[in-house]
Short mmCIF file of C-alpha atoms and ligand atoms in Angstrom, two decimals:
data_model
loop_
_atom_site.label_atom_id
_atom_site.label_comp_id
_atom_site.label_asym_id
_atom_site.label_seq_id
_atom_site.Cartn_x
_atom_site.Cartn_y
_atom_site.Cartn_z
CA UNK Z 160 -9.67 78.34 -117.95
CA UNK Z 161 -8.23 79.54 -121.29
CA UNK Z 162 -10.67 82.48 -121.46
CA UNK Z 163 -9.77 83.30 -117.87
CA UNK Z 164 -6.02 83.29 -118.58
CA UNK Z 165 -6.53 85.30 -121.78
CA UNK Z 166 -8.25 87.99 -119.70
CA UNK Z 167 -5.39 88.01 -117.16
CA UNK Z 168 -2.86 88.24 -120.02
CA UNK Z 169 -4.74 91.18 -121.51
CA UNK Z 170 -4.65 92.98 -118.18
CA UNK Z 171 -0.90 92.39 -117.89
CA UNK Z 172 -0.43 93.73 -121.41
CA UNK Z 173 -2.36 96.87 -120.45
CA UNK Z 174 -0.12 97.42 -117.42
CA UNK Z 175 2.98 97.02 -119.60
CA UNK Z 176 1.60 99.30 -122.33
CA UNK Z 177 0.98 102.03 -119.76
CA UNK Z 178 4.61 101.73 -118.60
CA UNK Z 179 3.37 100.79 -115.12
CA UNK Z 180 4.77 97.27 -114.94
CA UNK Z 181 6.92 96.85 -111.83
CA UNK Z 182 9.98 94.62 -111.93
CA UNK Z 183 12.08 93.49 -108.99
CA UNK Z 184 15.84 93.59 -108.62
CA UNK Z 185 17.22 90.75 -106.48
CA UNK Z 186 19.70 91.97 -103.84
CA UNK Z 187 22.37 89.43 -102.95
CA UNK Z 188 23.95 91.18 -99.98
CA UNK Z 189 22.38 92.10 -96.65
CA UNK Z 190 20.08 95.13 -96.83
CA UNK Z 191 22.15 98.24 -96.11
CA UNK Z 192 23.40 101.68 -97.16
CA UNK Z 193 25.17 99.91 -100.04
CA UNK Z 194 23.86 96.72 -101.57
CA UNK Z 195 24.96 94.39 -104.29
CA UNK Z 196 22.40 93.57 -106.96
CA UNK Z 197 22.22 90.54 -109.21
CA UNK Z 198 23.43 91.26 -112.73
CA UNK Z 199 25.19 94.47 -111.74
CA UNK Z 200 28.88 94.67 -110.86
CA UNK Z 201 30.06 96.34 -107.64
CA UNK Z 202 27.78 97.78 -105.03
CA UNK Z 203 25.22 100.53 -105.24
CA UNK Z 204 24.17 103.29 -102.83
CA UNK Z 205 20.70 102.42 -101.62
CA UNK Z 206 18.28 105.33 -101.10
CA UNK Z 207 14.99 103.45 -101.10
CA UNK Z 208 14.89 101.16 -98.05
CA UNK Z 209 12.90 101.84 -94.86
CA UNK Z 210 16.02 100.87 -92.93
CA UNK Z 211 16.15 104.26 -91.17
CA UNK Z 212 18.42 103.29 -88.27
CA UNK Z 213 20.53 100.89 -90.33
CA UNK Z 214 19.51 97.95 -88.12
CA UNK Z 215 18.66 95.51 -90.95
CA UNK Z 216 22.10 93.89 -90.77
CA UNK Z 217 23.01 94.92 -87.23
CA UNK Z 218 25.27 92.25 -85.64
CA UNK Z 219 23.43 92.40 -82.30
CA UNK Z 220 20.14 91.65 -84.01
CA UNK Z 221 21.67 88.83 -86.01
CA UNK Z 222 23.13 87.41 -82.76
CA UNK Z 223 19.76 87.69 -80.96
CA UNK Z 224 18.00 85.96 -83.86
CA UNK Z 225 20.65 83.23 -84.06
CA UNK Z 226 20.50 82.57 -80.32
CA UNK Z 227 16.70 82.27 -80.43
CA UNK Z 228 16.93 79.94 -83.42
CA UNK Z 229 19.25 77.69 -81.39
CA UNK Z 230 17.24 77.74 -78.16
CA UNK Z 231 13.67 78.03 -79.41
CA UNK Z 232 13.70 76.42 -82.83
CA UNK Z 233 12.53 77.66 -86.18
CA UNK Z 234 8.74 78.03 -86.18
CA UNK Z 235 5.69 77.91 -83.90
CA UNK Z 236 3.40 75.92 -86.23
CA UNK Z 237 0.34 77.34 -84.51
CA UNK Z 238 -1.69 80.47 -84.04
CA UNK Z 239 -1.17 82.25 -80.74
CA UNK Z 240 -4.26 81.03 -78.86
CA UNK Z 241 -3.87 77.34 -79.66
CA UNK Z 242 -0.24 76.55 -78.87
CA UNK Z 243 1.67 79.33 -80.63
CA UNK Z 244 2.42 81.71 -77.77
CA UNK Z 245 6.08 81.68 -76.77
CA UNK Z 246 7.31 83.63 -73.77
CA UNK Z 247 9.28 85.75 -76.28
CA UNK Z 248 5.97 86.96 -77.75
CA UNK Z 249 4.76 88.23 -74.42
CA UNK Z 250 8.16 89.80 -73.76
CA UNK Z 251 8.04 91.63 -77.09
CA UNK Z 252 4.44 92.79 -76.55
CA UNK Z 253 5.35 94.16 -73.12
CA UNK Z 254 8.42 95.83 -74.56
CA UNK Z 255 6.42 97.50 -77.38
CA UNK Z 256 3.77 98.72 -74.92
CA UNK Z 257 6.40 100.18 -72.60
CA UNK Z 258 8.30 101.82 -75.48
CA UNK Z 259 5.18 103.47 -76.87
CA UNK Z 260 3.70 104.29 -73.46
CA UNK Z 261 0.56 102.15 -73.78
CA UNK Z 262 -1.03 99.52 -71.47
CA UNK Z 263 -0.37 96.53 -73.70
CA UNK Z 264 0.30 95.44 -77.28
CA UNK Z 265 -0.71 92.58 -79.58
CA UNK Z 266 1.47 91.14 -82.36
CA UNK Z 267 0.46 90.39 -85.94
CA UNK Z 268 2.28 88.85 -88.90
CA UNK Z 269 2.55 92.36 -90.40
CA UNK Z 270 1.20 95.85 -89.83
CA UNK Z 271 -0.95 95.20 -92.88
CA UNK Z 272 -2.69 92.55 -90.76
CA UNK Z 273 -2.76 94.76 -87.67
CA UNK Z 274 -4.62 97.45 -89.62
CA UNK Z 275 -6.72 94.80 -91.32
CA UNK Z 276 -7.81 93.35 -87.97
CA UNK Z 277 -8.16 96.49 -85.88
CA UNK Z 278 -11.48 98.07 -86.82
CA UNK Z 279 -13.95 95.22 -87.25
CA UNK Z 280 -13.91 93.93 -83.64
CA UNK Z 281 -14.04 97.41 -82.08
CA UNK Z 282 -16.73 99.16 -84.15
CA UNK Z 283 -20.12 98.13 -85.54
CA UNK Z 284 -22.72 99.70 -87.82
CA UNK Z 285 -23.67 101.96 -84.93
CA UNK Z 286 -20.22 103.57 -85.03
CA UNK Z 287 -18.19 105.81 -87.36
CA UNK Z 288 -14.63 105.91 -88.72
CA UNK Z 289 -13.21 109.20 -89.97
CA UNK Z 290 -10.21 108.55 -92.21
CA UNK Z 291 -7.54 110.73 -93.89
CA UNK Z 292 -7.63 110.40 -97.69
CA UNK Z 293 -3.90 109.58 -97.87
CA UNK Z 294 -4.00 106.75 -95.33
CA UNK Z 295 -2.07 103.57 -96.10
CA UNK Z 296 -3.79 100.87 -98.15
CA UNK Z 297 -3.97 98.55 -95.13
CA UNK Z 298 -6.04 101.10 -93.16
CA UNK Z 299 -8.37 101.50 -96.13
CA UNK Z 300 -8.77 97.72 -96.38
CA UNK Z 301 -9.27 97.36 -92.62
CA UNK Z 302 -12.02 99.98 -92.71
CA UNK Z 303 -13.67 98.15 -95.62
CA UNK Z 304 -13.86 95.01 -93.48
CA UNK Z 305 -15.71 96.89 -90.73
CA UNK Z 306 -19.40 97.79 -90.72
CA UNK Z 307 -18.93 101.24 -89.19
CA UNK Z 308 -20.10 104.22 -91.23
CA UNK Z 309 -17.20 105.80 -93.18
CA UNK Z 310 -16.24 109.44 -93.48
CA UNK Z 311 -13.20 110.74 -95.34
CA UNK Z 312 -11.32 114.03 -95.14
CA UNK Z 313 -8.78 115.45 -97.60
CA UNK Z 314 -5.19 114.91 -96.45
CA UNK Z 315 -4.62 116.83 -93.20
CA UNK Z 316 -7.53 119.20 -93.94
CA UNK Z 317 -8.67 120.03 -90.42
CA UNK Z 318 -11.79 121.85 -91.61
CA UNK Z 319 -12.90 118.76 -93.48
CA UNK Z 320 -12.04 116.61 -90.47
CA UNK Z 321 -14.20 118.79 -88.24
CA UNK Z 322 -17.06 118.72 -90.77
CA UNK Z 323 -16.85 114.91 -90.89
CA UNK Z 324 -16.89 114.67 -87.08
CA UNK Z 325 -19.91 116.99 -86.94
CA UNK Z 326 -21.66 114.89 -89.58
CA UNK Z 327 -20.89 111.64 -87.77
CA UNK Z 328 -22.34 113.07 -84.53
CA UNK Z 329 -25.39 114.37 -86.42
CA UNK Z 330 -25.83 110.91 -87.95
CA UNK Z 331 -26.02 109.49 -84.44
CA UNK Z 332 -22.70 107.63 -84.24
CA UNK Z 333 -22.19 105.81 -80.94
CA UNK Z 334 -18.36 105.75 -81.05
CA UNK Z 335 -16.22 107.69 -83.53
CA UNK Z 336 -12.67 106.70 -84.40
CA UNK Z 337 -10.31 109.01 -86.29
CA UNK Z 338 -7.74 106.98 -88.29
CA UNK Z 339 -4.54 108.50 -89.64
CA UNK Z 340 -0.98 107.69 -90.61
CA UNK Z 341 1.49 109.44 -88.31
CA UNK Z 342 3.72 110.07 -91.36
CA UNK Z 343 2.28 109.97 -94.89
CA UNK Z 344 4.65 107.73 -96.72
CA UNK Z 345 4.53 109.21 -100.23
CA UNK Z 346 5.23 112.79 -99.08
CA UNK Z 347 6.99 112.41 -95.74
CA UNK Z 348 4.41 114.83 -94.29
CA UNK Z 349 3.50 114.50 -90.62
CA UNK Z 350 -0.14 114.24 -89.59
CA UNK Z 351 -1.30 117.28 -87.59
CA UNK Z 352 -1.70 115.32 -84.39
CA UNK Z 353 -2.12 118.26 -81.98
CA UNK Z 354 -5.08 119.59 -84.02
CA UNK Z 355 -6.48 116.10 -84.49
CA UNK Z 356 -6.33 115.44 -80.74
CA UNK Z 357 -8.06 118.77 -80.00
CA UNK Z 358 -10.86 117.92 -82.45
CA UNK Z 359 -11.13 114.40 -81.07
CA UNK Z 360 -11.63 115.84 -77.60
CA UNK Z 361 -14.24 118.32 -78.85
CA UNK Z 362 -16.26 115.57 -80.57
CA UNK Z 363 -15.49 112.74 -78.15
CA UNK Z 364 -13.65 110.62 -80.72
CA UNK Z 365 -11.00 107.91 -80.29
CA UNK Z 366 -7.72 108.49 -82.20
CA UNK Z 367 -5.82 105.74 -83.99
CA UNK Z 368 -2.39 106.48 -85.51
CA UNK Z 369 -0.41 104.18 -87.81
CA UNK Z 370 3.19 105.09 -86.98
CA UNK Z 371 5.02 102.72 -89.35
CA UNK Z 372 7.32 105.45 -90.70
CA UNK Z 373 7.94 107.03 -87.30
CA UNK Z 374 8.49 104.38 -84.63
CA UNK Z 375 12.19 104.24 -83.83
CA UNK Z 376 13.01 107.60 -85.41
CA UNK Z 377 10.64 110.36 -84.28
CA UNK Z 378 10.22 111.94 -80.86
CA UNK Z 379 12.21 111.37 -77.71
CA UNK Z 380 13.78 107.85 -77.68
CA UNK Z 381 12.25 107.43 -81.13
CA UNK Z 382 8.91 106.49 -79.56
CA UNK Z 383 6.92 108.01 -82.40
CA UNK Z 384 4.87 110.94 -83.64
CA UNK Z 385 2.63 111.02 -80.55
CA UNK Z 386 5.72 111.83 -78.47
CA UNK Z 387 7.26 114.06 -81.16
CA UNK Z 388 4.15 116.28 -81.09
CA UNK Z 389 3.79 116.12 -77.29
CA UNK Z 390 0.31 114.56 -77.49
CA UNK Z 391 1.09 111.04 -76.25
CA UNK Z 392 -1.97 110.97 -73.99
CA UNK Z 393 -4.28 112.06 -76.79
CA UNK Z 394 -3.44 109.16 -79.10
CA UNK Z 395 -5.43 106.14 -77.93
CA UNK Z 396 -4.32 103.41 -80.31
CA UNK Z 397 -1.03 103.03 -82.20
CA UNK Z 398 -0.25 100.53 -84.92
CA UNK Z 399 3.22 99.87 -86.27
CA UNK Z 400 5.64 97.55 -88.00
CA UNK Z 401 8.75 95.56 -87.13
CA UNK Z 402 9.62 95.75 -90.84
CA UNK Z 403 11.01 99.27 -91.09
CA UNK Z 404 13.24 101.08 -88.57
CA UNK Z 405 13.00 98.26 -85.99
CA UNK Z 406 15.24 95.80 -87.83
CA UNK Z 407 13.28 95.48 -91.03
CA UNK Z 408 12.31 91.80 -90.72
CA UNK Z 409 8.57 91.24 -90.46
CA UNK Z 410 5.70 91.67 -88.04
CA UNK Z 411 3.26 94.30 -86.89
CA UNK Z 412 1.45 95.30 -83.74
CA UNK Z 413 -1.33 97.31 -82.16
CA UNK Z 414 -0.71 99.09 -78.84
CA UNK Z 415 -3.39 100.70 -76.70
CA UNK Z 416 -5.67 100.47 -73.67
CA UNK Z 417 -5.78 97.06 -71.95
CA UNK Z 418 -9.46 96.45 -72.77
CA UNK Z 419 -8.85 97.13 -76.48
CA UNK Z 420 -5.90 94.73 -76.64
CA UNK Z 421 -7.82 92.10 -74.66
CA UNK Z 422 -10.79 92.26 -77.05
CA UNK Z 423 -8.53 92.16 -80.11
CA UNK Z 424 -6.91 88.98 -78.74
CA UNK Z 425 -10.40 87.46 -78.64
CA UNK Z 426 -11.71 88.78 -81.94
CA UNK Z 427 -9.12 90.14 -84.41
CA UNK Z 428 -9.29 87.76 -87.36
CA UNK Z 429 -5.68 88.05 -88.63
CA UNK Z 430 -4.60 87.25 -85.04
CA UNK Z 431 -6.97 84.28 -84.58
CA UNK Z 432 -6.48 82.73 -87.99
CA UNK Z 433 -2.83 83.30 -88.85
CA UNK Z 434 0.47 81.95 -87.58
CA UNK Z 435 2.53 83.33 -84.69
CA UNK Z 436 5.79 85.18 -85.41
CA UNK Z 437 8.89 82.92 -85.39
CA UNK Z 438 10.97 83.10 -82.18
CA UNK Z 439 14.06 84.41 -84.02
CA UNK Z 440 12.19 87.45 -85.37
CA UNK Z 441 10.52 88.00 -82.01
CA UNK Z 442 13.81 87.88 -80.08
CA UNK Z 443 15.60 90.16 -82.54
CA UNK Z 444 12.70 92.62 -82.39
CA UNK Z 445 13.07 92.86 -78.61
CA UNK Z 446 16.72 93.73 -79.19
CA UNK Z 447 15.79 96.18 -81.97
CA UNK Z 448 13.52 98.12 -79.60
CA UNK Z 449 16.34 98.23 -77.04
CA UNK Z 450 18.74 99.59 -79.69
CA UNK Z 451 16.17 102.06 -81.03
CA UNK Z 452 15.34 103.33 -77.57
CA UNK Z 453 18.97 104.12 -76.77
CA UNK Z 454 19.71 105.09 -80.39
CA UNK Z 455 20.11 108.86 -80.07
CA UNK Z 456 23.45 108.59 -81.89
CA UNK Z 457 21.72 106.76 -84.77
CA UNK Z 458 18.94 109.34 -84.95
CA UNK Z 459 21.54 112.13 -84.88
CA UNK Z 460 23.24 110.60 -87.94
CA UNK Z 461 19.90 109.98 -89.64
CA UNK Z 462 18.82 113.60 -89.29
CA UNK Z 463 22.26 115.01 -90.12
CA UNK Z 464 22.14 112.94 -93.32
CA UNK Z 465 18.60 114.14 -94.02
CA UNK Z 466 19.64 117.80 -93.64
CA UNK Z 467 22.72 117.38 -95.86
CA UNK Z 468 20.75 115.48 -98.48
CA UNK Z 469 17.91 118.03 -98.60
CA UNK Z 470 20.17 121.05 -98.84
CA UNK Z 471 22.40 119.33 -101.42
CA UNK Z 472 19.45 118.52 -103.69
CA UNK Z 473 18.01 122.03 -103.27
CA UNK Z 474 21.37 123.59 -104.13
CA UNK Z 475 21.39 121.53 -107.33
CA UNK Z 476 17.99 123.00 -108.20
CA UNK Z 477 15.73 120.00 -107.65
CA UNK Z 478 12.17 120.53 -106.50
CA UNK Z 479 11.52 118.83 -103.15
CA UNK Z 480 8.46 118.55 -100.97
CA UNK Z 481 9.12 120.48 -97.75
CA UNK Z 482 9.59 118.58 -94.53
CA UNK Z 483 11.81 117.22 -91.81
CA UNK Z 484 11.28 113.47 -92.21
CA UNK Z 485 14.01 111.24 -93.75
CA UNK Z 486 11.57 110.60 -96.60
CA UNK Z 487 12.72 113.20 -99.15
CA UNK Z 488 10.57 113.18 -102.31
CA UNK Z 489 12.19 114.68 -105.43
CA UNK Z 490 9.39 115.90 -107.72
CA UNK Z 491 9.44 115.45 -111.50
CA UNK Z 492 5.79 115.70 -112.55
CA UNK Z 493 5.82 113.32 -115.49
CA UNK Z 494 6.11 109.58 -114.80
CA UNK Z 495 8.43 109.14 -117.80
CA UNK Z 496 10.96 111.63 -116.37
CA UNK Z 497 10.92 110.03 -112.92
CA UNK Z 498 11.50 106.67 -114.56
CA UNK Z 499 14.29 107.94 -116.80
CA UNK Z 500 15.96 109.56 -113.77
CA UNK Z 501 15.74 106.34 -111.76
CA UNK Z 502 17.26 104.39 -114.65
CA UNK Z 503 20.21 106.78 -115.10
CA UNK Z 504 20.84 106.88 -111.38
CA UNK Z 505 20.87 103.10 -111.26
CA UNK Z 506 23.51 103.05 -113.99
CA UNK Z 507 25.47 105.67 -112.06
CA UNK Z 508 25.40 103.59 -108.85
CA UNK Z 509 22.44 105.06 -106.95
CA UNK Z 510 19.44 102.88 -106.25
CA UNK Z 511 16.15 104.80 -106.14
CA UNK Z 512 12.63 104.08 -107.19
CA UNK Z 513 10.23 106.19 -109.26
CA UNK Z 514 6.69 106.61 -107.90
CA UNK Z 515 3.85 107.53 -110.24
CA UNK Z 516 0.12 107.07 -110.76
CA UNK Z 517 -1.75 105.25 -109.20
CA UNK Z 518 0.57 105.32 -106.18
CA UNK Z 519 0.65 109.16 -106.30
CA UNK Z 520 -1.69 111.56 -108.18
CA UNK Z 521 -1.21 112.09 -111.94
CA UNK Z 522 1.33 114.83 -112.69
CA UNK Z 523 3.06 114.35 -109.32
CA UNK Z 524 5.52 111.64 -110.28
CA UNK Z 525 8.55 111.59 -108.05
CA UNK Z 526 11.56 109.72 -106.79
CA UNK Z 527 11.08 109.04 -103.11
CA UNK Z 528 14.51 109.05 -101.53
CA UNK Z 529 14.98 107.86 -97.95
CA UNK Z 530 17.87 108.54 -95.67
CA UNK Z 531 19.35 106.17 -93.12
CA UNK Z 532 21.90 106.34 -90.32
CA UNK Z 533 24.46 104.16 -92.13
CA UNK Z 534 24.93 106.38 -95.18
CA UNK Z 535 28.30 108.17 -95.02
CA UNK Z 536 29.11 111.70 -96.15
CA UNK Z 537 30.96 110.14 -99.09
CA UNK Z 538 27.86 108.13 -100.05
CA UNK Z 539 25.76 111.28 -100.01
CA UNK Z 540 28.33 113.31 -101.96
CA UNK Z 541 28.50 110.57 -104.60
CA UNK Z 542 24.70 110.34 -104.75
CA UNK Z 543 24.38 114.14 -105.07
CA UNK Z 544 26.90 114.16 -107.92
CA UNK Z 545 24.93 111.41 -109.69
CA UNK Z 546 21.64 113.28 -109.19
CA UNK Z 547 23.22 116.45 -110.58
CA UNK Z 548 24.58 114.72 -113.65
CA UNK Z 549 21.38 112.80 -114.42
CA UNK Z 550 19.23 115.87 -113.75
CA UNK Z 551 21.27 118.04 -116.14
CA UNK Z 552 21.26 115.31 -118.78
CA UNK Z 553 17.46 115.08 -118.61
CA UNK Z 554 17.19 118.88 -118.39
CA UNK Z 555 15.29 118.77 -115.09
CA UNK Z 556 17.87 121.18 -113.65
CA UNK Z 557 20.29 123.50 -115.39
C1 PLP I 226 4.75 99.84 -94.36
C2 PLP I 226 3.44 100.29 -93.86
C3 PLP I 226 2.46 99.37 -93.47
C4 PLP I 226 2.61 97.90 -93.65
O1 PLP I 226 3.53 97.38 -92.74
P1 PLP I 226 3.98 95.84 -92.89
O2 PLP I 226 4.43 95.46 -91.54
O3 PLP I 226 5.05 95.83 -93.94
O4 PLP I 226 2.77 95.09 -93.34
C5 PLP I 226 1.29 99.86 -92.93
N1 PLP I 226 1.08 101.19 -92.76
C6 PLP I 226 2.00 102.10 -93.15
C7 PLP I 226 1.72 103.56 -92.96
C8 PLP I 226 3.19 101.68 -93.71
O5 PLP I 226 4.09 102.58 -94.12
#
């Protein structure tokens, strides 16, 4: 045991020495456009939550959760197939399927589990998975748990995707599944779904899209990237989260053809061997989808904020990655500069987080800012002023 702990301690020391040790700042208010943080007076403008529509402290969601807590109790104390299925679960699954335009949906404790449980029941060693190199960790892990042959293509490189599909066919794959994020979370880039769908048709492949950063905010009614790109029929399977735009609590899902959902209910391990979502989260998620679906006014504010934020940062001279998504990465190159920026901004009342290796490639350190519908013009003006001051101080801009 002591040798074991000594090794763990040494690894922790290495992480600290490399300046890669992550600390957490406890928030003591509801999640929102401004939060209050332990050990820091006043509130701070929050530019790093996935709370795109500002629903995390929405009174209607709180009321729906409270009502379900009163009528349906606290927990289910069972997995779904034993005695853990509440009628709220089926209502939410039907609501997700309708919202996304799929036959049916199946709930998981998180999208991490949805992606972890998706591939293994559907594909065997006779099949192939073709995966974008920037896919979320949970897709990578889910693919690892599956015996299908793996092929990888460089982020959104359609020539490499086609080469991989050709290779998979040449290798005799029975079924081929293309797996991609709908929005790549470090860059805010959108996957090239129209091209992917065309290639999938040419090589008879199934397409799976993880739309965690898009559901609720992209496309008509916020249904997601498949609707945004006008290729809803070409995307066979969607996975997503209840932990971002849709209220930000917890939970994930897979939506797709009836037979796929039926088989996953029989075979997906994180579904069979893990607890059902609590009724309060399930009920509030039903309400969140309702609010997201009719949330054009929220999306209008979200994208107006995104446009103002982008042009404000560009006018100050910061280097941004191009795009339209409310993820707006501000590029600094060196990890130490991104960290110093984040620290100064925190002191100046703006909460952001630096991202550096291994989360993003070396030399591409950044601060990933994220807009939401609740940020006011005053919040953004104050945040821009703070970015300008910190950037000039650190000589990132002149
Ligand atoms: C956040 C995220 C997940 C994980 O979702 P959880 O519900 O928090 O587990 C999976 N995939 C992508 C692309 C994500 O951004």
